[in-house]
Structure formats: C-alpha cells, structure tokens
Amino acid sequence: MSTQKNSTALQPDFSRSLAFTLAAAIMLIPANLLPILTSDTGGVSRIDTIYSGILGLFESGLWPLALIVAAASLLIPFIKLGGLVVLMLAARRGPSPHARRLTRLYAVLDFIGRWSMLDVFLVAFLTSAVRFGALSTIRPGAGIVAFAAAVVLTILATHAFDPRTLWLQPHRSSTTPSQ
C-alpha cells in the first residue's frame, strides 16, 4: 500500500491544470456567442459579439484596433488552450529533447495570458467613459463575463501546471519493487 502511495506522489498531477483548461474551453463558447457589448447612440441600438465587434472596427476604418482585439480575443485564448494541452501531453510522456522549447512555450503562455484581458478592459473603459445620458449609452453583455472567466481560467490553468514536470522521468509503478 505504501508503494502505491509513493508511486502516485512521484507522478505529475495535471488534474487541476486540465480542469481549468477544460473549464476555460467551455467558457469560450458563450464568450464568443453571447453579446459582449450593447450600445445605444442617437436612437440606434447595436449589440456586438466579439466577432461582430471586430468586424465593426474594421468597417469603421479602425483596422489596427480590430487586429489587436482579434488577436487578444480570438487568437490568444485558443493558442493558450492548445499550448496547455501540448504541455500536459509532453509532460505526461516524460523528458524529451524539446524540454527546453516546451519550457519556453510555458513562459510565453504565462506572459501572454493576461493580455487577453484587453477586451475586458476595453469594455470596462467604454462603459465608464461613454456616459452622455440620452445621447449614448454602452452596457456590457453576458459574453464579456464569460470571456473574463475564460481568461482567468486559462491563467489558473497555466499556474496550476508545473513546468518542471517537462524534465522529469516518467514513473513506472511496475518497475518499483514492492515492500
């Protein structure tokens, strides 16, 4: 019994990181489908999802901002999820000649994670800055809450993953002598 307890203690545990990653992936569905912003300007109401907001920015001639929002809202979350899956699979297999590159991938994922909050800050800024009473109003939608949850969950998933496991030898319980 003690051998079994010791063998599981030496194996990398990805359950927390995997749970956060799966939860983030699930939250990205409503984040991309639900409205993130509702604006009323001069009697014209507009409801935007992430995708329609990016298209609206392009159509308004704000293509640099549209590219930044597209990268922060679409690319980064999905790259982060894919990167986390790659890291967990690689660590589960044990050390590889690519451990150094995988460790760099972890550092990059850790760094870019907080930049996905750009959308949340943009909606918060617009909501607080655009207060013209009857002329214009902006209200955050449920999609931005789901998006913020997805971003926080990817950050938690990254922090729950231990990059040292990329360098560990996989533990084989069948080779451990029983006592």
mmCIF file of C-alpha atoms in Angstrom:
data_model
loop_
_atom_site.group_PDB
_atom_site.id
_atom_site.type_symbol
_atom_site.label_atom_id
_atom_site.label_comp_id
_atom_site.label_asym_id
_atom_site.label_seq_id
_atom_site.Cartn_x
_atom_site.Cartn_y
_atom_site.Cartn_z
ATOM 1 C CA MET A 1 0.000 0.000 0.000
ATOM 2 C CA SER A 2 2.824 2.422 0.795
ATOM 3 C CA THR A 3 4.469 1.666 -2.567
ATOM 4 C CA GLN A 4 1.288 2.626 -4.378
ATOM 5 C CA LYS A 5 1.042 5.831 -2.360
ATOM 6 C CA ASN A 6 4.674 6.714 -3.169
ATOM 7 C CA SER A 7 4.300 5.953 -6.868
ATOM 8 C CA THR A 8 1.362 8.327 -7.246
ATOM 9 C CA ALA A 9 3.234 11.017 -5.331
ATOM 10 C CA LEU A 10 6.045 10.916 -7.914
ATOM 11 C CA GLN A 11 3.758 11.136 -10.937
ATOM 12 C CA PRO A 12 2.947 14.585 -12.273
ATOM 13 C CA ASP A 13 -0.607 15.617 -11.448
ATOM 14 C CA PHE A 14 -2.316 17.549 -14.206
ATOM 15 C CA SER A 15 -5.843 17.290 -12.817
ATOM 16 C CA ARG A 16 -6.068 20.942 -11.704
ATOM 17 C CA SER A 17 -4.489 22.285 -14.865
ATOM 18 C CA LEU A 18 -6.661 20.033 -17.017
ATOM 19 C CA ALA A 19 -9.816 21.022 -15.117
ATOM 20 C CA PHE A 20 -9.056 24.745 -15.545
ATOM 21 C CA THR A 21 -8.225 24.213 -19.225
ATOM 22 C CA LEU A 22 -11.483 22.355 -19.892
ATOM 23 C CA ALA A 23 -13.493 24.944 -17.974
ATOM 24 C CA ALA A 24 -11.835 27.743 -19.985
ATOM 25 C CA ALA A 25 -12.627 25.960 -23.250
ATOM 26 C CA ILE A 26 -16.254 25.618 -22.184
ATOM 27 C CA MET A 27 -16.459 29.303 -21.193
ATOM 28 C CA LEU A 28 -15.102 30.379 -24.584
ATOM 29 C CA ILE A 29 -18.298 29.064 -26.201
ATOM 30 C CA PRO A 30 -20.680 31.571 -24.554
ATOM 31 C CA ALA A 31 -17.937 34.211 -24.678
ATOM 32 C CA ASN A 32 -17.962 34.020 -28.465
ATOM 33 C CA LEU A 33 -21.720 33.537 -28.910
ATOM 34 C CA LEU A 34 -23.224 35.977 -26.398
ATOM 35 C CA PRO A 35 -23.153 39.759 -26.760
ATOM 36 C CA ILE A 36 -20.199 41.446 -25.113
ATOM 37 C CA LEU A 37 -21.458 44.995 -25.595
ATOM 38 C CA THR A 38 -24.753 46.803 -26.237
ATOM 39 C CA SER A 39 -24.565 50.387 -27.418
ATOM 40 C CA ASP A 40 -27.306 52.941 -27.997
ATOM 41 C CA THR A 41 -26.205 56.005 -29.958
ATOM 42 C CA GLY A 42 -28.672 58.550 -31.264
ATOM 43 C CA GLY A 43 -31.568 56.116 -31.046
ATOM 44 C CA VAL A 44 -29.679 53.372 -32.904
ATOM 45 C CA SER A 45 -29.065 50.255 -30.863
ATOM 46 C CA ARG A 46 -26.225 47.849 -31.643
ATOM 47 C CA ILE A 47 -25.500 44.519 -29.969
ATOM 48 C CA ASP A 48 -22.000 43.156 -30.553
ATOM 49 C CA THR A 49 -20.384 39.801 -30.031
ATOM 50 C CA ILE A 50 -16.600 39.509 -30.172
ATOM 51 C CA TYR A 51 -16.734 38.672 -33.874
ATOM 52 C CA SER A 52 -19.221 41.415 -34.840
ATOM 53 C CA GLY A 53 -17.242 43.912 -32.760
ATOM 54 C CA ILE A 54 -14.078 43.079 -34.695
ATOM 55 C CA LEU A 55 -15.961 43.413 -37.987
ATOM 56 C CA GLY A 56 -17.423 46.732 -36.817
ATOM 57 C CA LEU A 57 -13.961 48.055 -36.038
ATOM 58 C CA PHE A 58 -12.730 47.002 -39.497
ATOM 59 C CA GLU A 59 -15.739 48.646 -41.174
ATOM 60 C CA SER A 60 -15.147 51.847 -39.203
ATOM 61 C CA GLY A 61 -11.603 52.032 -40.526
ATOM 62 C CA LEU A 62 -10.075 51.130 -37.168
ATOM 63 C CA TRP A 63 -8.289 48.076 -38.570
ATOM 64 C CA PRO A 64 -5.208 48.345 -36.272
ATOM 65 C CA LEU A 65 -7.509 48.220 -33.230
ATOM 66 C CA ALA A 66 -9.539 45.440 -34.885
ATOM 67 C CA LEU A 67 -6.353 43.386 -35.340
ATOM 68 C CA ILE A 68 -5.359 43.909 -31.712
ATOM 69 C CA VAL A 69 -8.819 42.926 -30.470
ATOM 70 C CA ALA A 70 -8.881 39.890 -32.803
ATOM 71 C CA ALA A 71 -5.502 38.749 -31.520
ATOM 72 C CA ALA A 72 -6.413 39.301 -27.866
ATOM 73 C CA SER A 73 -9.934 37.846 -28.143
ATOM 74 C CA LEU A 74 -9.635 35.017 -30.618
ATOM 75 C CA LEU A 75 -6.038 34.003 -31.205
ATOM 76 C CA ILE A 76 -4.515 34.233 -27.745
ATOM 77 C CA PRO A 77 -7.184 32.233 -25.851
ATOM 78 C CA PHE A 78 -7.145 29.406 -28.399
ATOM 79 C CA ILE A 79 -3.340 29.417 -28.664
ATOM 80 C CA LYS A 80 -3.183 29.267 -24.879
ATOM 81 C CA LEU A 81 -5.566 26.325 -24.672
ATOM 82 C CA GLY A 82 -3.688 24.460 -27.404
ATOM 83 C CA GLY A 83 -0.356 25.231 -25.773
ATOM 84 C CA LEU A 84 -1.548 23.954 -22.406
ATOM 85 C CA VAL A 85 -2.716 20.706 -23.981
ATOM 86 C CA VAL A 86 0.668 20.310 -25.722
ATOM 87 C CA LEU A 87 2.492 20.911 -22.432
ATOM 88 C CA MET A 88 0.375 18.413 -20.494
ATOM 89 C CA LEU A 89 0.796 15.735 -23.169
ATOM 90 C CA ALA A 90 4.548 16.338 -23.382
ATOM 91 C CA ALA A 91 4.991 16.207 -19.606
ATOM 92 C CA ARG A 92 2.971 13.024 -19.421
ATOM 93 C CA ARG A 93 5.322 11.335 -21.913
ATOM 94 C CA GLY A 94 8.364 12.307 -19.883
ATOM 95 C CA PRO A 95 11.506 14.205 -20.771
ATOM 96 C CA SER A 96 12.150 14.909 -24.429
ATOM 97 C CA PRO A 97 14.851 16.636 -26.423
ATOM 98 C CA HIS A 98 12.349 19.502 -26.728
ATOM 99 C CA ALA A 99 12.021 20.145 -22.969
ATOM 100 C CA ARG A 100 13.832 23.479 -23.263
ATOM 101 C CA ARG A 101 11.483 24.664 -26.039
ATOM 102 C CA LEU A 102 8.460 23.424 -24.119
ATOM 103 C CA THR A 103 9.617 25.337 -21.056
ATOM 104 C CA ARG A 104 9.884 28.469 -23.216
ATOM 105 C CA LEU A 105 6.363 27.765 -24.501
ATOM 106 C CA TYR A 106 5.188 27.687 -20.887
ATOM 107 C CA ALA A 107 6.876 31.049 -20.221
ATOM 108 C CA VAL A 108 5.242 32.567 -23.310
ATOM 109 C CA LEU A 109 1.812 31.218 -22.337
ATOM 110 C CA ASP A 110 2.268 32.617 -18.852
ATOM 111 C CA PHE A 111 3.246 36.029 -20.245
ATOM 112 C CA ILE A 112 0.512 36.379 -22.888
ATOM 113 C CA GLY A 113 -2.294 35.167 -20.652
ATOM 114 C CA ARG A 114 -3.008 38.474 -19.052
ATOM 115 C CA TRP A 115 -3.100 40.257 -22.424
ATOM 116 C CA SER A 116 -6.384 38.513 -23.196
ATOM 117 C CA MET A 117 -7.919 40.784 -20.579
ATOM 118 C CA LEU A 118 -7.531 43.623 -23.084
ATOM 119 C CA ASP A 119 -11.137 43.100 -24.242
ATOM 120 C CA VAL A 120 -12.454 43.180 -20.717
ATOM 121 C CA PHE A 121 -10.584 46.412 -20.005
ATOM 122 C CA LEU A 122 -11.795 47.901 -23.300
ATOM 123 C CA VAL A 123 -15.444 47.164 -22.466
ATOM 124 C CA ALA A 124 -14.970 48.489 -18.919
ATOM 125 C CA PHE A 125 -13.330 51.652 -20.280
ATOM 126 C CA LEU A 126 -16.053 52.230 -22.880
ATOM 127 C CA THR A 127 -18.807 51.570 -20.355
ATOM 128 C CA SER A 128 -17.409 54.114 -17.912
ATOM 129 C CA ALA A 129 -16.198 56.681 -20.467
ATOM 130 C CA VAL A 130 -19.302 56.883 -22.645
ATOM 131 C CA ARG A 131 -21.856 58.449 -20.337
ATOM 132 C CA PHE A 132 -23.692 61.031 -22.427
ATOM 133 C CA GLY A 133 -27.107 60.408 -20.923
ATOM 134 C CA ALA A 134 -29.739 60.323 -23.660
ATOM 135 C CA LEU A 135 -27.177 60.710 -26.472
ATOM 136 C CA SER A 136 -25.237 57.495 -25.981
ATOM 137 C CA THR A 137 -25.019 54.560 -23.618
ATOM 138 C CA ILE A 138 -22.889 51.433 -23.563
ATOM 139 C CA ARG A 139 -23.661 48.388 -21.445
ATOM 140 C CA PRO A 140 -21.533 45.259 -21.003
ATOM 141 C CA GLY A 141 -23.142 41.964 -22.017
ATOM 142 C CA ALA A 142 -23.028 38.440 -20.653
ATOM 143 C CA GLY A 143 -20.399 37.469 -23.235
ATOM 144 C CA ILE A 144 -17.774 39.681 -21.614
ATOM 145 C CA VAL A 145 -18.363 37.977 -18.257
ATOM 146 C CA ALA A 146 -17.884 34.557 -19.887
ATOM 147 C CA PHE A 147 -14.793 35.848 -21.691
ATOM 148 C CA ALA A 148 -13.287 37.225 -18.465
ATOM 149 C CA ALA A 149 -13.973 33.868 -16.788
ATOM 150 C CA ALA A 150 -12.236 32.049 -19.663
ATOM 151 C CA VAL A 151 -9.199 34.321 -19.376
ATOM 152 C CA VAL A 152 -8.965 33.851 -15.609
ATOM 153 C CA LEU A 153 -9.358 30.086 -16.020
ATOM 154 C CA THR A 154 -6.519 29.923 -18.591
ATOM 155 C CA ILE A 155 -4.313 31.908 -16.226
ATOM 156 C CA LEU A 156 -5.179 29.489 -13.404
ATOM 157 C CA ALA A 157 -4.530 26.517 -15.713
ATOM 158 C CA THR A 158 -1.101 27.892 -16.585
ATOM 159 C CA HIS A 159 -0.229 28.479 -12.952
ATOM 160 C CA ALA A 160 -1.507 25.017 -11.965
ATOM 161 C CA PHE A 161 0.857 23.398 -14.481
ATOM 162 C CA ASP A 162 4.345 22.753 -13.122
ATOM 163 C CA PRO A 163 6.887 23.192 -15.954
ATOM 164 C CA ARG A 164 9.418 21.119 -14.002
ATOM 165 C CA THR A 165 7.398 18.051 -14.973
ATOM 166 C CA LEU A 166 8.667 18.527 -18.529
ATOM 167 C CA TRP A 167 12.091 17.410 -17.285
ATOM 168 C CA LEU A 168 11.021 14.508 -15.022
ATOM 169 C CA GLN A 169 11.434 10.847 -15.890
ATOM 170 C CA PRO A 170 8.043 9.141 -16.082
ATOM 171 C CA HIS A 171 7.451 6.924 -13.067
ATOM 172 C CA ARG A 172 6.652 3.302 -13.825
ATOM 173 C CA SER A 173 4.898 1.601 -10.928
ATOM 174 C CA SER A 174 5.566 -1.862 -12.408
ATOM 175 C CA THR A 175 9.341 -1.412 -12.016
ATOM 176 C CA THR A 176 9.058 -0.357 -8.373
ATOM 177 C CA PRO A 177 9.840 -3.225 -6.024
ATOM 178 C CA SER A 178 7.023 -3.929 -3.626
ATOM 179 C CA GLN A 179 7.787 -3.810 0.052
#
